[in-house]
XYZ file of C-alpha atoms in Angstrom:
697
model
C 2.451 -68.156 -16.104
C 3.848 -65.029 -17.736
C 3.015 -63.151 -20.949
C 4.886 -60.551 -23.090
C 3.277 -57.315 -24.107
C 4.522 -54.259 -26.257
C 4.026 -50.917 -24.669
C 4.449 -47.785 -26.698
C 4.247 -43.912 -26.092
C 2.414 -41.820 -28.458
C 5.679 -40.705 -29.884
C 6.475 -44.315 -31.204
C 8.873 -45.266 -28.673
C 8.166 -49.015 -27.609
C 9.447 -51.387 -25.119
C 8.630 -55.045 -24.618
C 7.649 -56.111 -20.993
C 7.168 -59.550 -19.493
C 4.689 -59.812 -16.662
C 2.821 -62.537 -14.715
C -0.889 -63.115 -15.011
C -1.295 -62.562 -11.377
C 0.672 -59.312 -11.310
C -1.488 -56.015 -11.089
C -1.610 -53.665 -14.009
C 0.080 -50.994 -11.824
C 3.260 -53.258 -11.544
C 3.246 -53.587 -15.359
C 2.789 -49.911 -15.758
C 5.582 -49.073 -13.473
C 7.932 -51.400 -15.368
C 7.147 -49.624 -18.590
C 7.630 -46.139 -17.046
C 11.035 -47.093 -15.675
C 12.110 -48.783 -19.241
C 10.718 -45.815 -21.193
C 12.213 -43.217 -18.747
C 8.857 -41.280 -18.348
C 6.727 -40.208 -15.563
C 3.366 -41.646 -14.270
C 0.722 -42.386 -17.019
C -2.192 -44.640 -17.884
C -2.213 -47.977 -19.780
C -4.698 -48.273 -22.460
C -5.580 -51.465 -24.433
C -5.864 -51.583 -28.204
C -9.394 -50.409 -28.055
C -8.424 -47.122 -26.179
C -9.891 -48.427 -22.864
C -7.969 -47.319 -19.810
C -6.879 -50.356 -17.733
C -7.742 -50.524 -13.966
C -4.298 -50.224 -12.343
C -5.515 -52.311 -9.395
C -6.765 -55.256 -11.343
C -4.802 -58.268 -12.312
C -3.297 -58.813 -15.620
C -5.552 -61.754 -16.304
C -8.784 -60.105 -15.141
C -7.897 -57.054 -17.351
C -7.938 -59.713 -20.337
C -4.496 -58.974 -21.530
C -2.844 -61.839 -23.626
C 0.568 -62.598 -25.003
C 1.698 -60.228 -27.721
C -0.853 -57.566 -26.973
C 0.015 -53.974 -27.721
C -0.734 -51.345 -25.217
C -0.305 -47.577 -25.025
C 1.093 -45.636 -22.150
C -0.482 -42.322 -22.083
C 1.310 -39.645 -20.306
C -0.513 -36.480 -19.462
C 1.170 -33.261 -18.629
C 1.003 -32.503 -14.798
C -1.481 -29.890 -13.962
C -1.171 -27.784 -10.791
C -3.912 -25.768 -9.078
C -3.542 -23.726 -5.970
C -5.610 -22.322 -3.076
C -3.999 -19.619 -1.254
C -1.917 -21.789 0.984
C -2.030 -25.363 -0.704
C -1.436 -27.056 -4.030
C -3.041 -30.027 -5.789
C -1.440 -31.789 -8.856
C -3.002 -34.039 -11.493
C -0.433 -36.429 -12.125
C 0.033 -38.178 -15.590
C -2.101 -41.157 -14.424
C -5.001 -39.152 -13.460
C -4.503 -39.334 -9.749
C -4.072 -36.373 -7.389
C -1.441 -35.452 -5.061
C -2.158 -32.478 -2.714
C 0.359 -30.664 -0.062
C 0.339 -27.423 1.968
C -1.968 -26.170 4.512
C -3.994 -29.148 5.568
C -7.155 -27.262 6.354
C -7.147 -25.365 3.024
C -6.775 -28.207 0.701
C -3.401 -29.471 1.359
C -4.710 -32.781 2.703
C -6.755 -34.994 0.368
C -6.479 -38.254 2.221
C -10.044 -38.526 3.215
C -11.153 -38.674 -0.487
C -7.864 -40.046 -2.020
C -9.396 -43.440 -3.201
C -11.954 -41.279 -5.131
C -9.401 -39.192 -7.019
C -8.803 -41.254 -10.182
C -9.092 -40.332 -13.749
C -9.259 -36.730 -12.689
C -9.681 -34.461 -15.698
C -9.667 -30.927 -14.133
C -9.276 -29.274 -10.763
C -10.815 -25.910 -9.741
C -9.968 -24.076 -6.422
C -11.521 -21.456 -4.067
C -9.269 -19.545 -1.533
C -9.440 -22.652 0.755
C -10.791 -25.752 -1.084
C -10.412 -27.946 -4.243
C -12.954 -29.535 -6.642
C -11.970 -32.188 -9.063
C -13.937 -33.328 -12.117
C -13.554 -36.855 -12.762
C -13.708 -38.769 -16.074
C -17.345 -39.764 -15.500
C -18.591 -36.284 -14.902
C -18.717 -36.545 -11.141
C -17.075 -34.271 -8.671
C -14.839 -34.733 -5.503
C -14.045 -31.957 -3.161
C -11.777 -31.412 -0.117
C -10.443 -28.596 1.939
C -12.224 -25.999 3.988
C -15.840 -26.972 4.500
C -16.881 -23.282 4.583
C -15.115 -22.589 1.118
C -16.647 -25.405 -0.813
C -14.684 -28.414 0.446
C -17.934 -30.411 1.291
C -20.281 -30.871 -1.601
C -22.188 -33.687 0.234
C -25.498 -31.689 0.110
C -25.546 -31.438 -3.812
C -23.544 -34.685 -4.562
C -26.505 -36.275 -6.211
C -26.841 -33.444 -8.539
C -23.204 -33.414 -9.729
C -23.407 -35.585 -12.715
C -22.254 -34.953 -16.292
C -20.271 -31.910 -14.894
C -18.679 -30.062 -17.977
C -16.697 -27.206 -16.187
C -16.421 -25.712 -12.657
C -15.920 -22.021 -11.738
C -14.875 -20.727 -8.312
C -14.666 -17.440 -6.588
C -13.194 -17.114 -3.085
C -15.517 -19.221 -1.092
C -17.923 -21.041 -3.348
C -18.017 -23.342 -6.639
C -20.417 -23.273 -9.372
C -20.667 -26.298 -11.909
C -22.137 -26.233 -15.333
C -23.739 -29.532 -16.244
C -24.240 -30.941 -19.636
C -27.837 -29.864 -19.989
C -26.705 -26.289 -19.342
C -27.945 -26.072 -15.674
C -25.866 -25.004 -12.816
C -25.111 -26.592 -9.388
C -23.449 -24.451 -6.622
C -22.018 -25.212 -3.105
C -19.764 -23.395 -0.633
C -20.209 -20.317 1.160
C -24.044 -19.392 0.767
C -23.504 -15.598 0.561
C -20.593 -15.898 -1.753
C -22.709 -17.667 -4.385
C -22.812 -21.232 -2.895
C -26.597 -20.885 -2.879
C -28.147 -20.061 -6.043
C -31.677 -20.960 -5.288
C -33.000 -17.576 -5.714
C -32.053 -17.569 -9.468
C -31.894 -21.264 -10.061
C -34.908 -21.219 -12.349
C -33.041 -18.643 -14.540
C -30.010 -20.669 -14.833
C -30.598 -22.677 -18.003
C -28.786 -22.944 -21.228
C -25.669 -21.459 -19.452
C -22.687 -21.123 -21.700
C -20.100 -19.711 -19.295
C -19.655 -18.469 -15.848
C -17.384 -15.675 -14.624
C -16.460 -15.213 -10.867
C -15.514 -12.150 -8.841
C -14.458 -12.685 -5.279
C -17.899 -13.332 -3.781
C -20.321 -13.419 -6.584
C -20.813 -15.169 -10.091
C -22.246 -14.140 -13.256
C -23.461 -16.539 -15.914
C -23.939 -15.815 -19.652
C -27.036 -17.604 -21.082
C -27.438 -18.903 -24.624
C -29.657 -15.683 -25.542
C -26.717 -13.281 -24.474
C -28.476 -12.330 -21.303
C -26.717 -12.516 -17.956
C -27.810 -14.006 -14.475
C -25.873 -12.998 -11.296
C -25.938 -14.162 -7.619
C -23.803 -13.948 -4.442
C -23.067 -10.910 -2.394
C -25.369 -8.234 -3.927
C -22.985 -5.128 -3.349
C -19.920 -7.124 -4.790
C -21.724 -7.873 -8.372
C -24.129 -10.621 -7.070
C -27.173 -8.176 -7.861
C -27.060 -6.853 -11.440
C -30.674 -5.556 -11.340
C -29.705 -2.000 -11.994
C -28.142 -2.695 -15.259
C -30.395 -5.742 -16.223
C -31.943 -4.078 -19.308
C -28.553 -3.335 -20.743
C -27.117 -6.705 -20.251
C -28.119 -8.026 -23.725
C -26.164 -9.686 -26.359
C -23.281 -10.140 -23.865
C -20.053 -11.447 -25.576
C -17.706 -11.798 -22.467
C -17.508 -10.802 -18.893
C -14.350 -9.752 -16.856
C -14.216 -9.513 -13.185
C -12.333 -7.771 -10.339
C -12.559 -8.896 -6.717
C -15.707 -6.930 -6.138
C -17.125 -6.009 -9.630
C -17.901 -7.224 -13.200
C -17.459 -5.633 -16.674
C -19.364 -7.228 -19.800
C -18.479 -6.498 -23.280
C -21.664 -6.351 -25.383
C -22.141 -7.096 -29.144
C -21.959 -3.540 -30.131
C -18.471 -3.320 -28.390
C -19.718 -1.173 -25.583
C -19.263 -1.988 -21.873
C -21.674 -2.374 -18.897
C -20.384 -2.514 -15.189
C -21.879 -3.377 -11.931
C -20.748 -4.379 -8.434
C -18.800 -2.235 -5.929
C -18.318 1.442 -7.225
C -14.969 1.624 -5.681
C -13.663 -1.614 -7.326
C -14.436 -1.006 -10.993
C -18.419 -1.369 -10.758
C -18.914 2.172 -11.888
C -17.527 3.204 -15.290
C -19.842 6.268 -15.545
C -16.698 8.754 -15.632
C -15.339 7.163 -18.712
C -18.574 5.685 -20.318
C -18.579 8.056 -23.285
C -15.130 6.542 -24.156
C -16.061 3.002 -24.048
C -16.910 2.503 -27.663
C -15.448 0.073 -30.072
C -13.788 -1.870 -27.192
C -11.476 -4.682 -28.352
C -10.912 -6.214 -24.958
C -11.236 -5.546 -21.170
C -8.287 -6.680 -19.088
C -8.263 -6.950 -15.351
C -5.240 -5.010 -14.020
C -4.745 -6.402 -10.557
C -7.814 -8.576 -9.594
C -7.691 -7.637 -6.012
C -7.200 -3.928 -6.676
C -10.337 -3.440 -8.579
C -8.977 -1.925 -11.886
C -10.359 -2.458 -15.317
C -8.526 -1.403 -18.619
C -10.059 -1.499 -22.089
C -8.125 -1.644 -25.072
C -10.153 0.172 -27.981
C -10.174 -0.661 -31.575
C -7.567 2.043 -32.329
C -5.029 0.773 -29.829
C -5.699 3.332 -27.135
C -6.573 2.611 -23.446
C -9.318 3.549 -21.016
C -8.973 2.653 -17.404
C -11.308 2.963 -14.554
C -11.699 1.794 -10.909
C -14.828 3.750 -9.855
C -12.961 5.934 -7.187
C -13.171 9.495 -7.235
C -10.233 10.925 -9.402
C -11.128 14.509 -9.415
C -7.392 15.283 -9.670
C -6.787 12.964 -12.653
C -6.003 13.998 -15.912
C -3.876 12.435 -18.733
C -0.769 14.445 -19.512
C -0.287 15.057 -23.215
C 3.055 13.051 -23.015
C 1.047 10.005 -21.747
C -1.639 10.311 -24.537
C 1.025 10.639 -27.178
C 2.715 7.315 -26.007
C -0.287 5.193 -25.267
C -1.060 4.029 -28.707
C -1.252 0.673 -30.521
C -1.518 -0.906 -27.026
C -1.345 -4.916 -27.127
C -1.372 -5.915 -23.437
C -1.684 -4.356 -20.116
C -0.412 -5.422 -16.779
C -0.585 -3.897 -13.323
C 0.723 -3.859 -9.641
C -1.077 -2.086 -6.873
C 0.109 1.183 -8.058
C 1.076 1.099 -11.722
C 0.208 0.080 -15.227
C 2.563 -1.126 -17.873
C 1.470 -1.579 -21.401
C 3.236 -3.502 -24.209
C 2.960 -1.498 -27.582
C 2.963 -3.205 -31.064
C 6.604 -2.216 -31.528
C 7.779 -4.000 -28.294
C 8.342 -0.947 -26.249
C 6.730 -0.696 -22.818
C 5.061 2.295 -21.154
C 4.531 2.475 -17.274
C 2.067 4.946 -15.842
C 0.639 5.901 -12.479
C -2.437 8.015 -12.368
C -2.095 10.271 -15.564
C 1.715 10.444 -15.688
C 4.304 8.241 -17.457
C 6.762 7.047 -14.863
C 8.875 4.606 -17.045
C 9.502 3.841 -20.537
C 11.296 0.920 -22.208
C 11.902 2.046 -25.811
C 11.318 -0.336 -28.784
C 14.949 -1.378 -28.829
C 14.355 -3.551 -25.738
C 11.693 -5.567 -27.844
C 9.536 -6.712 -24.859
C 7.928 -10.064 -25.371
C 5.923 -10.693 -22.167
C 5.498 -9.004 -18.707
C 4.791 -10.459 -15.386
C 3.783 -8.468 -12.267
C 3.912 -9.013 -8.436
C 2.076 -6.734 -6.101
C 4.638 -3.820 -6.534
C 7.104 -4.855 -9.283
C 7.245 -5.881 -12.969
C 9.576 -8.232 -14.766
C 9.732 -8.198 -18.616
C 11.340 -10.782 -20.890
C 13.115 -9.306 -23.827
C 13.492 -10.545 -27.354
C 17.162 -11.746 -26.445
C 15.938 -13.753 -23.476
C 17.279 -11.232 -20.849
C 15.175 -9.747 -18.131
C 14.428 -6.231 -17.172
C 12.816 -5.421 -13.644
C 11.470 -2.327 -12.117
C 9.334 -1.457 -9.152
C 9.669 -1.860 -5.483
C 13.020 -3.768 -4.710
C 11.332 -5.945 -1.979
C 8.799 -6.905 -4.354
C 11.257 -8.194 -7.060
C 11.802 -4.814 -8.645
C 15.551 -5.304 -8.163
C 17.166 -8.288 -10.039
C 20.738 -7.037 -10.077
C 21.899 -9.805 -7.694
C 20.940 -12.428 -10.342
C 21.060 -10.320 -13.399
C 24.064 -12.244 -14.901
C 22.207 -15.581 -14.629
C 18.915 -14.258 -16.355
C 19.824 -15.439 -19.829
C 17.750 -17.411 -22.384
C 14.505 -16.810 -20.123
C 11.571 -18.779 -21.345
C 8.865 -18.059 -18.738
C 8.626 -16.016 -15.550
C 6.053 -16.470 -12.675
C 5.307 -14.431 -9.674
C 3.959 -14.728 -6.180
C 2.871 -11.495 -4.528
C 6.370 -10.451 -3.749
C 8.929 -12.570 -5.780
C 9.757 -13.876 -9.225
C 10.867 -17.066 -10.708
C 12.308 -17.455 -14.168
C 12.662 -20.758 -16.165
C 15.876 -20.765 -18.259
C 16.246 -22.464 -21.750
C 18.287 -25.354 -20.133
C 15.266 -26.091 -17.624
C 16.994 -24.419 -14.582
C 15.310 -21.633 -12.405
C 16.444 -18.298 -11.099
C 14.479 -16.487 -8.280
C 14.682 -13.035 -6.882
C 12.531 -10.854 -4.554
C 11.347 -11.400 -0.966
C 12.872 -14.670 0.379
C 9.861 -15.613 2.276
C 7.586 -15.350 -0.599
C 9.742 -17.621 -2.926
C 12.563 -15.108 -3.856
C 15.146 -17.456 -2.357
C 14.901 -21.153 -3.929
C 18.463 -22.127 -2.616
C 17.298 -24.880 -0.508
C 15.934 -26.601 -3.560
C 18.107 -25.312 -6.193
C 19.831 -28.817 -6.867
C 16.319 -30.213 -7.583
C 15.241 -27.529 -10.009
C 16.333 -29.193 -13.295
C 14.477 -29.878 -16.408
C 11.692 -27.619 -15.200
C 8.648 -27.266 -17.791
C 6.475 -24.961 -15.892
C 5.899 -22.943 -12.598
C 2.895 -22.319 -10.748
C 2.361 -19.959 -7.772
C 0.084 -18.872 -5.153
C 0.447 -15.743 -2.838
C 3.555 -17.033 -1.209
C 4.834 -20.210 -2.632
C 5.983 -21.511 -6.070
C 5.634 -24.951 -7.554
C 7.856 -26.255 -10.358
C 6.862 -29.085 -12.620
C 9.812 -31.053 -13.848
C 10.083 -32.986 -17.067
C 9.644 -36.394 -15.231
C 6.403 -35.362 -13.617
C 7.878 -34.540 -10.188
C 6.979 -31.201 -8.386
C 9.170 -29.041 -6.410
C 7.918 -26.369 -4.128
C 9.524 -23.482 -2.113
C 8.517 -20.095 -0.506
C 7.046 -19.444 2.828
C 6.868 -23.255 3.864
C 10.629 -23.608 3.760
C 11.898 -20.148 4.388
C 13.741 -19.703 7.765
C 15.261 -16.824 9.419
C 18.794 -16.204 10.501
C 20.077 -17.925 13.652
C 20.351 -14.797 15.650
C 16.953 -13.524 15.236
C 15.313 -16.970 15.468
C 17.076 -17.462 18.900
C 15.792 -14.022 20.094
C 12.274 -14.883 19.053
C 12.566 -18.281 20.787
C 13.868 -16.730 24.141
C 10.903 -14.115 23.762
C 8.313 -16.704 23.214
C 9.651 -18.889 26.228
C 9.513 -15.575 28.367
C 5.827 -15.032 27.477
C 5.064 -18.692 28.179
C 4.461 -19.738 24.724
C 5.668 -23.232 23.520
C 7.270 -23.897 20.135
C 3.926 -24.640 18.595
C 2.848 -21.162 19.389
C 5.743 -19.336 17.845
C 4.699 -16.785 15.055
C 6.253 -19.048 12.467
C 3.950 -21.807 13.290
C 0.706 -19.730 13.120
C -0.560 -19.991 9.712
C -4.014 -18.864 8.697
C -5.569 -16.827 5.831
C -7.190 -14.347 8.431
C -4.020 -14.182 10.639
C -1.164 -11.563 9.764
C 1.949 -13.210 8.275
C 5.197 -12.508 10.106
C 7.691 -12.159 7.132
C 10.985 -11.784 8.880
C 12.722 -11.057 12.294
C 15.936 -8.815 12.030
C 18.519 -7.960 14.713
C 20.453 -4.935 14.033
C 24.398 -5.039 14.297
C 23.971 -2.779 17.430
C 21.423 -2.131 20.061
C 18.887 -4.336 21.707
C 15.916 -4.032 19.414
C 14.314 -6.870 17.315
C 12.538 -5.684 14.284
C 9.597 -7.838 13.051
C 8.556 -7.382 9.345
C 4.859 -7.783 8.193
C 3.153 -7.305 4.858
C 1.828 -3.818 4.213
C -1.944 -3.327 4.252
C -3.854 -0.540 2.706
C -5.542 0.395 6.062
C -7.119 -1.066 9.189
C -10.703 -1.622 10.310
C -10.619 1.494 12.534
C -10.143 3.632 9.334
C -12.715 1.676 7.408
C -15.118 2.338 10.114
C -14.261 6.076 10.783
C -14.594 6.900 6.914
C -17.615 4.597 6.340
C -15.935 2.513 3.760
C -17.767 -0.730 4.335
C -21.381 -1.453 3.294
C -23.360 -4.243 4.915
C -22.037 -6.976 2.676
C -18.381 -5.970 3.308
C -18.987 -5.667 7.031
C -20.199 -9.224 7.283
C -17.178 -10.424 5.284
C -14.864 -8.649 7.811
C -16.905 -10.148 10.830
C -16.766 -13.574 9.291
C -12.864 -13.191 8.737
C -12.456 -12.089 12.313
C -14.439 -15.024 13.604
C -12.382 -17.405 11.634
C -9.125 -15.972 12.939
C -10.360 -16.118 16.585
C -11.499 -19.697 16.206
C -7.933 -20.674 14.867
C -6.233 -18.738 17.724
C -8.442 -20.448 20.352
C -8.111 -23.765 19.009
C -4.248 -23.247 19.228
C -4.762 -22.581 22.858
C -4.075 -18.701 22.528
C -5.945 -15.639 23.792
C -5.487 -12.612 21.925
C -6.418 -10.041 24.660
C -6.442 -7.061 22.462
C -9.368 -7.393 19.881
C -10.010 -3.925 18.392
C -10.652 -2.255 15.006
C -7.093 -1.032 14.862
C -5.647 -4.534 15.008
C -7.709 -5.918 11.944
C -5.861 -5.144 8.825
C -7.770 -4.673 5.655
C -6.291 -6.474 2.537
C -7.876 -6.837 -0.799
C -8.278 -10.540 -0.314
C -9.789 -10.318 3.193
C -9.257 -9.172 6.866
C -6.327 -10.215 8.867
C -5.875 -10.336 12.786
C -2.699 -8.506 13.815
C -0.662 -7.333 16.759
C 0.137 -10.336 18.990
C 2.076 -8.492 21.669
C -0.520 -9.410 24.385
C -1.197 -13.096 23.086
C -0.922 -15.528 25.945
C -1.751 -19.342 26.418
C -4.951 -20.150 28.245
C -5.762 -23.157 30.346
C -2.770 -23.001 32.766
C -2.518 -21.986 36.348
C -0.351 -19.124 35.679
C -1.881 -15.761 36.372
C -2.526 -13.191 33.621
C -2.299 -9.590 33.640
C -5.616 -7.941 34.461
C -5.019 -4.696 32.588
C -5.247 -5.454 29.021
C -7.025 -4.364 25.947
C -8.852 -1.021 25.438
C -11.792 -0.163 27.643
C -14.259 0.097 24.784
C -13.691 -3.550 24.212
C -12.799 -4.797 27.656
C -14.965 -7.670 29.078
C -16.458 -7.426 32.551
C -14.016 -9.766 34.120
C -11.180 -7.699 33.090
C -12.649 -4.591 34.537
C -13.019 -6.421 37.865
C -9.269 -7.146 37.691
C -9.570 -11.049 37.382
C -6.527 -12.701 36.358
C -7.781 -16.177 35.604
C -9.840 -15.218 32.685
C -10.230 -17.302 29.510
C -10.546 -16.789 25.680
C -14.067 -15.534 26.557
C -12.636 -12.027 26.709
C -11.955 -12.110 22.989
C -15.614 -13.136 22.253
C -16.840 -10.136 24.158
C -14.403 -7.833 22.406
C -15.456 -9.393 18.983
C -19.022 -8.690 19.606
C -18.157 -5.020 20.430
C -16.280 -4.425 17.306
C -19.186 -6.072 15.057
C -21.591 -3.859 16.744
C -19.155 -0.848 16.106
C -19.134 -1.755 12.428
C -22.808 -1.681 12.018
C -23.256 1.773 13.352
C -19.786 3.423 12.731
C -19.400 4.340 16.300
C -17.820 2.667 19.362
C -20.807 1.431 21.223
C -19.216 1.751 24.685
C -17.592 4.893 26.112
C -17.177 4.378 29.829
C -15.797 7.729 31.535
C -13.863 5.751 33.933
C -13.190 2.258 35.220
C -14.961 2.803 38.445
C -18.332 3.516 36.816
C -17.439 0.795 34.197
C -16.954 -1.850 36.808
C -20.433 -1.127 38.180
C -22.365 -0.372 35.084
C -20.329 -1.733 32.055
C -22.070 -5.032 31.533
C -25.637 -3.674 31.490
C -24.519 -0.658 29.481
C -22.900 -3.191 26.775
C -26.099 -5.176 26.698
C -28.391 -2.103 26.182
C -26.055 -0.666 23.570
C -24.888 -3.676 21.487
C -27.870 -6.227 21.815
C -30.217 -4.167 19.435
C -27.737 -4.279 16.598
C -26.223 -7.785 16.691
C -29.042 -10.079 15.715
C -30.054 -8.702 12.456
C -26.431 -7.780 11.533
C -25.069 -11.311 12.311
C -27.880 -13.091 10.870
C -26.734 -12.185 7.169
C -23.625 -14.590 7.348
C -23.825 -18.264 7.584
C -20.286 -18.292 9.123
C -21.206 -16.149 12.023
C -23.249 -17.310 15.239
C -26.958 -17.462 14.839
C -29.097 -14.585 16.181
C -29.894 -16.324 19.240
C -26.215 -16.557 20.264
C -25.377 -12.838 20.023
C -26.682 -11.980 23.406
C -24.744 -14.962 24.842
C -21.543 -13.232 23.505
C -22.217 -10.271 25.731
C -23.144 -12.239 28.761
C -21.844 -11.253 32.209
C -21.576 -14.759 33.261
C -18.487 -16.002 31.739
C -19.678 -19.765 31.863
C -22.654 -18.936 29.550
C -20.601 -16.932 27.055
C -19.562 -18.984 23.973
C -15.938 -19.670 23.430
C -16.338 -19.476 19.753
C -18.047 -17.160 17.358
C -18.187 -19.665 14.419
């Protein structure tokens, strides 16, 4: 038996659909979507109740002549650093990208229905359902597992996330947290204070909650904003809070500003405190770069990042031009301010470096790490900054007409035109080349981006992605790399293109010159390495633990991939705003084979006993030894081992290592839930290889 029902969109467009009583509601919905020419949605009965897509028509209580509504929601996309998750029109979720960082939601797919909102840490997602419950997936250490607090996650109103932890505000104003404990996943120390919470702001590894009485409660890494005790008496009548990666800035009711957190990331505003009066808004200019900019009531600007700027002073030209500022944007090096007359002033330090006069009438600005792109009133685009980061759009300038919106990864831009097509430029491996999907980029409504990839949402609800996941090198360079990997005994799965982890350096490109035998490998630029950070004492205890955690994660990833690094040392750890990355894979080899390995590898300060004894059948345990040496060096800012020669080292090295490092590691490593417990630290330095752990996490 069959019935006929009318199904309408909110616009009023209606179709009549015939369906059998034994058919599923999902079948009826698909018929209606096809006939109406729309994407996925939800069917509501005349009472506004959402029909279960898996139920039969008869069980849903539908009768002949009923009128239903097909509710189409806009697709919403959220990103971790290397994965995407989209809420589709029917409230279901589709995820893709790095499986271990949230790209695979299959384990919880049947729970992801009627999803209202998704929030993301660096490596995990959390979805709020219509009934106020929460579903999580992704990296367990970054909040992908909420099982310990699942019974508390009821009537959730909103979720905030930092790099590695989530914080959910419930209907009664209380807060539930999970994820990395030291990053704010454990709020037990302040739980009794978290009442009547109105909003939560997140830095990279800390949270700040504004309560109903205008006071503030903080938790997470103390040195990165999790401890506000030094300014607690000043944090009264707080109206809003902004955050960089490692600090917070609060605007009070009297329009003054209070800051706390890492002094070098904006947590110390003492140098400009006298100027921070009548503050209209505080903007974060480059979250990871630690710079705040305050726009005052008269339209002037005050910026600070807490570093020592003894040579900094505003030029008179800069002061004359920075008036009536409306919005501020920033790259790693430069600021750009849109003035009320549509002109733009770009400055670095105290000097003006670029001016777009008012005739340009700039409407909006987008920034990559080192370049700007501005949409003008006539729909054209002006770019400036480093060419490799999107600062040069000359190759596509004739296509950039009637531009509606621009989005950016860290090194490329994507513009949506009035006809729904997309134009991209910048570094190819970061989304600057969309040629592989260009024929799909039609009727684009919006674009989302993470560090290296773009995701375009089309009018029909489909999503198209491009960037690092589809970028391929030229055949010549790729062939040389393949031959090189084979010569080193590395299979296809071990090629640099296959290694993808947040704490492993990214190989951007491989270039063969027209002449000569050199192969040039291109990697992202980093501010400095761990060796410099140790020598100049740039890391406090909390930062040291973060670096140790990131190194441990990178080593675990390599070892699970069947690889030994063989050259773990501070100089091979790059320090980026978003974390530490292991680099220099020139000595990497596979382990577990019968093939002999070179005995003379690594620096003597980090060389395991078996290497000093010229063994050629060693394992990944040599990396664990070196890791422990680096961690100890961070703790005291000095190399722990300085053997004068290998002869002496062969005889005394192991015991010297134990005597020098053992007292440092237990207390240091006990501060992070991701690192091995204290009773494992001595095992890391064990002379007997069989008792040395093969993983540090």
